[in-house]
Amino acid sequence: YQNKVKVTYGDNQETNTDDAWVYGAGIEIWKIANSNYDIKLGGAKFKVYKMVDGAKMYLKEIKDDNGDLIDIEWIAAENVAEATEYETYTSTEDDPQSDSRHGKVLIRGLRYLETYYLEETKAPKGFNKAEKDTEVELKVENLLLDLILQKHKKLFTNLQF
């Protein structure tokens, strides 16, 4: 995403406002039936945590009045009720674009070179929650690919991962 940057220094002197690109990582989750990648499931719910000094710290999104993500914070496990819960998308007949998103959710605002865990809090109706949390390590290789895609965004508008 893009931020505006202006530096105030000395005796209230300011630099010109400039654009600054902030690169972050994200995790795209697909909930599937058993090991069948053709059957994607909407309605699964997840929370994200990371380990800090041996303790779980849960992700909490901070959004502006329009619902846009502006920041994240990490909260202690005893406040897990305040953590953001992500739900995989469920298609509806009223939404013609929904087929490509069915069973998917995107978690944004993360950092590269860190390890996160996905904790399934609710399974779709008729299915079981994952038996254990899923570890996700965001590596440098992903960062390099994202930087290339951002630089050449117009060339990759239909690229899917």
CSV table of C-alpha atoms in Angstrom, one decimal:
chain,number,residue,atom,x,y,z
A,1,TYR,CA,0.0,0.0,0.0
A,2,GLN,CA,1.0,3.6,-0.4
A,3,ASN,CA,1.6,6.2,2.4
A,4,LYS,CA,2.3,9.9,2.3
A,5,VAL,CA,5.5,10.9,4.0
A,6,LYS,CA,6.6,14.4,5.3
A,7,VAL,CA,9.4,15.0,7.7
A,8,THR,CA,9.3,17.9,10.2
A,9,TYR,CA,12.7,18.9,11.5
A,10,GLY,CA,14.7,21.7,13.2
A,11,ASP,CA,12.6,24.8,13.9
A,12,ASN,CA,9.3,23.5,12.4
A,13,GLN,CA,10.8,23.1,8.9
A,14,GLU,CA,9.2,20.5,6.7
A,15,THR,CA,10.2,18.5,3.7
A,16,ASN,CA,7.9,18.1,0.7
A,17,THR,CA,5.2,15.4,1.0
A,18,ASP,CA,6.3,12.3,-0.9
A,19,ASP,CA,4.8,8.9,-1.7
A,20,ALA,CA,6.3,5.9,0.2
A,21,TRP,CA,5.4,2.4,-0.7
A,22,VAL,CA,5.1,0.0,2.2
A,23,TYR,CA,5.5,-3.7,1.4
A,24,GLY,CA,3.9,-6.3,3.6
A,25,ALA,CA,3.1,-9.9,3.3
A,26,GLY,CA,-0.1,-11.8,3.3
A,27,ILE,CA,-1.4,-15.3,3.6
A,28,GLU,CA,-4.1,-16.6,1.3
A,29,ILE,CA,-6.0,-19.4,2.9
A,30,TRP,CA,-8.1,-21.9,0.9
A,31,LYS,CA,-10.3,-24.3,3.0
A,32,ILE,CA,-10.7,-27.5,1.1
A,33,ALA,CA,-12.6,-30.8,1.7
A,34,ASN,CA,-10.1,-33.4,2.9
A,35,SER,CA,-7.3,-33.4,0.3
A,36,ASN,CA,-9.6,-32.6,-2.7
A,37,TYR,CA,-8.5,-29.2,-4.0
A,38,ASP,CA,-11.5,-29.1,-6.3
A,39,ILE,CA,-13.9,-28.8,-3.3
A,40,LYS,CA,-13.4,-25.4,-1.7
A,41,LEU,CA,-15.4,-24.6,1.5
A,42,GLY,CA,-16.8,-21.3,2.6
A,43,GLY,CA,-17.6,-20.5,6.2
A,44,ALA,CA,-14.4,-21.7,7.8
A,45,LYS,CA,-13.1,-19.3,10.5
A,46,PHE,CA,-9.4,-18.7,11.5
A,47,LYS,CA,-7.3,-16.6,13.9
A,48,VAL,CA,-3.6,-15.9,13.3
A,49,TYR,CA,-1.0,-16.0,16.0
A,50,LYS,CA,2.8,-15.9,16.4
A,51,MET,CA,5.0,-17.0,19.2
A,52,VAL,CA,6.8,-14.3,21.2
A,53,ASP,CA,9.0,-15.5,24.0
A,54,GLY,CA,7.1,-18.7,24.2
A,55,ALA,CA,3.7,-17.1,24.4
A,56,LYS,CA,0.9,-16.9,21.7
A,57,MET,CA,0.3,-13.4,20.5
A,58,TYR,CA,-2.9,-13.0,18.3
A,59,LEU,CA,-3.4,-10.7,15.3
A,60,LYS,CA,-5.8,-7.9,15.7
A,61,GLU,CA,-6.6,-5.6,12.7
A,62,ILE,CA,-7.1,-1.9,13.1
A,63,LYS,CA,-9.3,-0.4,10.5
A,64,ASP,CA,-10.4,3.1,9.6
A,65,ASP,CA,-14.0,4.4,9.5
A,66,ASN,CA,-14.3,3.0,5.9
A,67,GLY,CA,-13.3,-0.5,7.0
A,68,ASP,CA,-9.9,-0.3,5.4
A,69,LEU,CA,-6.9,-1.9,7.1
A,70,ILE,CA,-4.6,0.8,8.5
A,71,ASP,CA,-2.5,-1.3,11.0
A,72,ILE,CA,-2.3,-4.5,13.0
A,73,GLU,CA,-1.3,-5.2,16.6
A,74,TRP,CA,-0.5,-8.4,18.5
A,75,ILE,CA,-2.5,-9.1,21.6
A,76,ALA,CA,-1.9,-11.6,24.4
A,77,ALA,CA,-3.8,-14.9,24.4
A,78,GLU,CA,-5.9,-13.9,27.4
A,79,ASN,CA,-7.5,-11.3,25.0
A,80,VAL,CA,-8.1,-13.7,22.2
A,81,ALA,CA,-11.7,-12.7,22.0
A,82,GLU,CA,-10.5,-9.3,20.6
A,83,ALA,CA,-8.4,-11.0,17.9
A,84,THR,CA,-9.5,-10.7,14.3
A,85,GLU,CA,-11.3,-13.8,13.1
A,86,TYR,CA,-11.1,-14.4,9.3
A,87,GLU,CA,-13.8,-16.3,7.4
A,88,THR,CA,-13.4,-18.1,4.1
A,89,TYR,CA,-15.7,-16.6,1.5
A,90,THR,CA,-19.1,-18.3,0.8
A,91,SER,CA,-20.5,-17.9,-2.7
A,92,THR,CA,-24.0,-16.6,-3.2
A,93,GLU,CA,-26.3,-16.6,-6.3
A,94,ASP,CA,-26.4,-12.8,-6.1
A,95,ASP,CA,-22.6,-12.5,-6.6
A,96,PRO,CA,-21.5,-13.6,-10.0
A,97,GLN,CA,-17.8,-13.0,-9.1
A,98,SER,CA,-18.0,-15.3,-6.1
A,99,ASP,CA,-17.0,-18.6,-7.7
A,100,SER,CA,-13.3,-17.7,-7.9
A,101,ARG,CA,-13.3,-16.5,-4.2
A,102,HIS,CA,-15.3,-19.3,-2.7
A,103,GLY,CA,-13.5,-20.9,0.2
A,104,LYS,CA,-10.7,-18.3,0.2
A,105,VAL,CA,-9.7,-15.6,2.7
A,106,LEU,CA,-6.7,-13.2,2.6
A,107,ILE,CA,-4.8,-12.1,5.7
A,108,ARG,CA,-2.8,-8.9,5.2
A,109,GLY,CA,-0.4,-6.8,7.1
A,110,LEU,CA,2.1,-9.5,8.0
A,111,ARG,CA,5.9,-9.4,7.8
A,112,TYR,CA,8.3,-11.5,5.8
A,113,LEU,CA,10.9,-13.6,7.5
A,114,GLU,CA,8.5,-14.5,10.3
A,115,THR,CA,6.5,-17.6,11.2
A,116,TYR,CA,2.8,-17.4,11.8
A,117,TYR,CA,0.2,-20.0,12.8
A,118,LEU,CA,-3.4,-20.4,11.6
A,119,GLU,CA,-5.8,-21.6,14.2
A,120,GLU,CA,-9.1,-22.8,12.8
A,121,THR,CA,-11.8,-21.7,15.2
A,122,LYS,CA,-14.8,-23.0,13.3
A,123,ALA,CA,-15.3,-25.5,10.5
A,124,PRO,CA,-17.9,-25.2,7.7
A,125,LYS,CA,-21.1,-27.1,8.5
A,126,GLY,CA,-20.7,-30.8,8.0
A,127,PHE,CA,-16.9,-30.7,8.3
A,128,ASN,CA,-14.3,-30.9,11.1
A,129,LYS,CA,-11.9,-28.3,12.3
A,130,ALA,CA,-8.2,-28.9,11.5
A,131,GLU,CA,-6.8,-31.1,14.3
A,132,LYS,CA,-3.7,-28.9,14.7
A,133,ASP,CA,-2.7,-25.4,13.9
A,134,THR,CA,-1.0,-24.8,10.6
A,135,GLU,CA,2.5,-23.2,10.6
A,136,VAL,CA,3.2,-20.7,7.8
A,137,GLU,CA,6.7,-19.4,7.3
A,138,LEU,CA,7.1,-16.2,5.1
A,139,LYS,CA,10.4,-16.6,3.4
A,140,VAL,CA,12.7,-14.2,1.4
A,141,GLU,CA,11.7,-16.0,-1.8
A,142,ASN,CA,8.1,-14.8,-1.4
A,143,LEU,CA,9.4,-11.2,-0.8
A,144,LEU,CA,11.4,-11.2,-4.0
A,145,LEU,CA,8.4,-12.5,-6.0
A,146,ASP,CA,6.1,-9.9,-4.4
A,147,LEU,CA,8.5,-7.0,-5.2
A,148,ILE,CA,8.8,-8.1,-8.8
A,149,LEU,CA,5.0,-8.4,-9.1
A,150,GLN,CA,4.5,-4.9,-7.5
A,151,LYS,CA,7.0,-3.4,-9.8
A,152,HIS,CA,5.4,-4.9,-12.9
A,153,LYS,CA,1.8,-4.9,-11.6
A,154,LYS,CA,0.2,-4.0,-14.9
A,155,LEU,CA,1.9,-7.1,-16.5
A,156,PHE,CA,0.4,-9.5,-14.0
A,157,THR,CA,-3.2,-8.4,-13.5
A,158,ASN,CA,-4.6,-11.8,-14.1
A,159,LEU,CA,-2.0,-13.8,-12.3
A,160,GLN,CA,-3.2,-16.1,-9.5
A,161,PHE,CA,-1.3,-18.1,-6.9
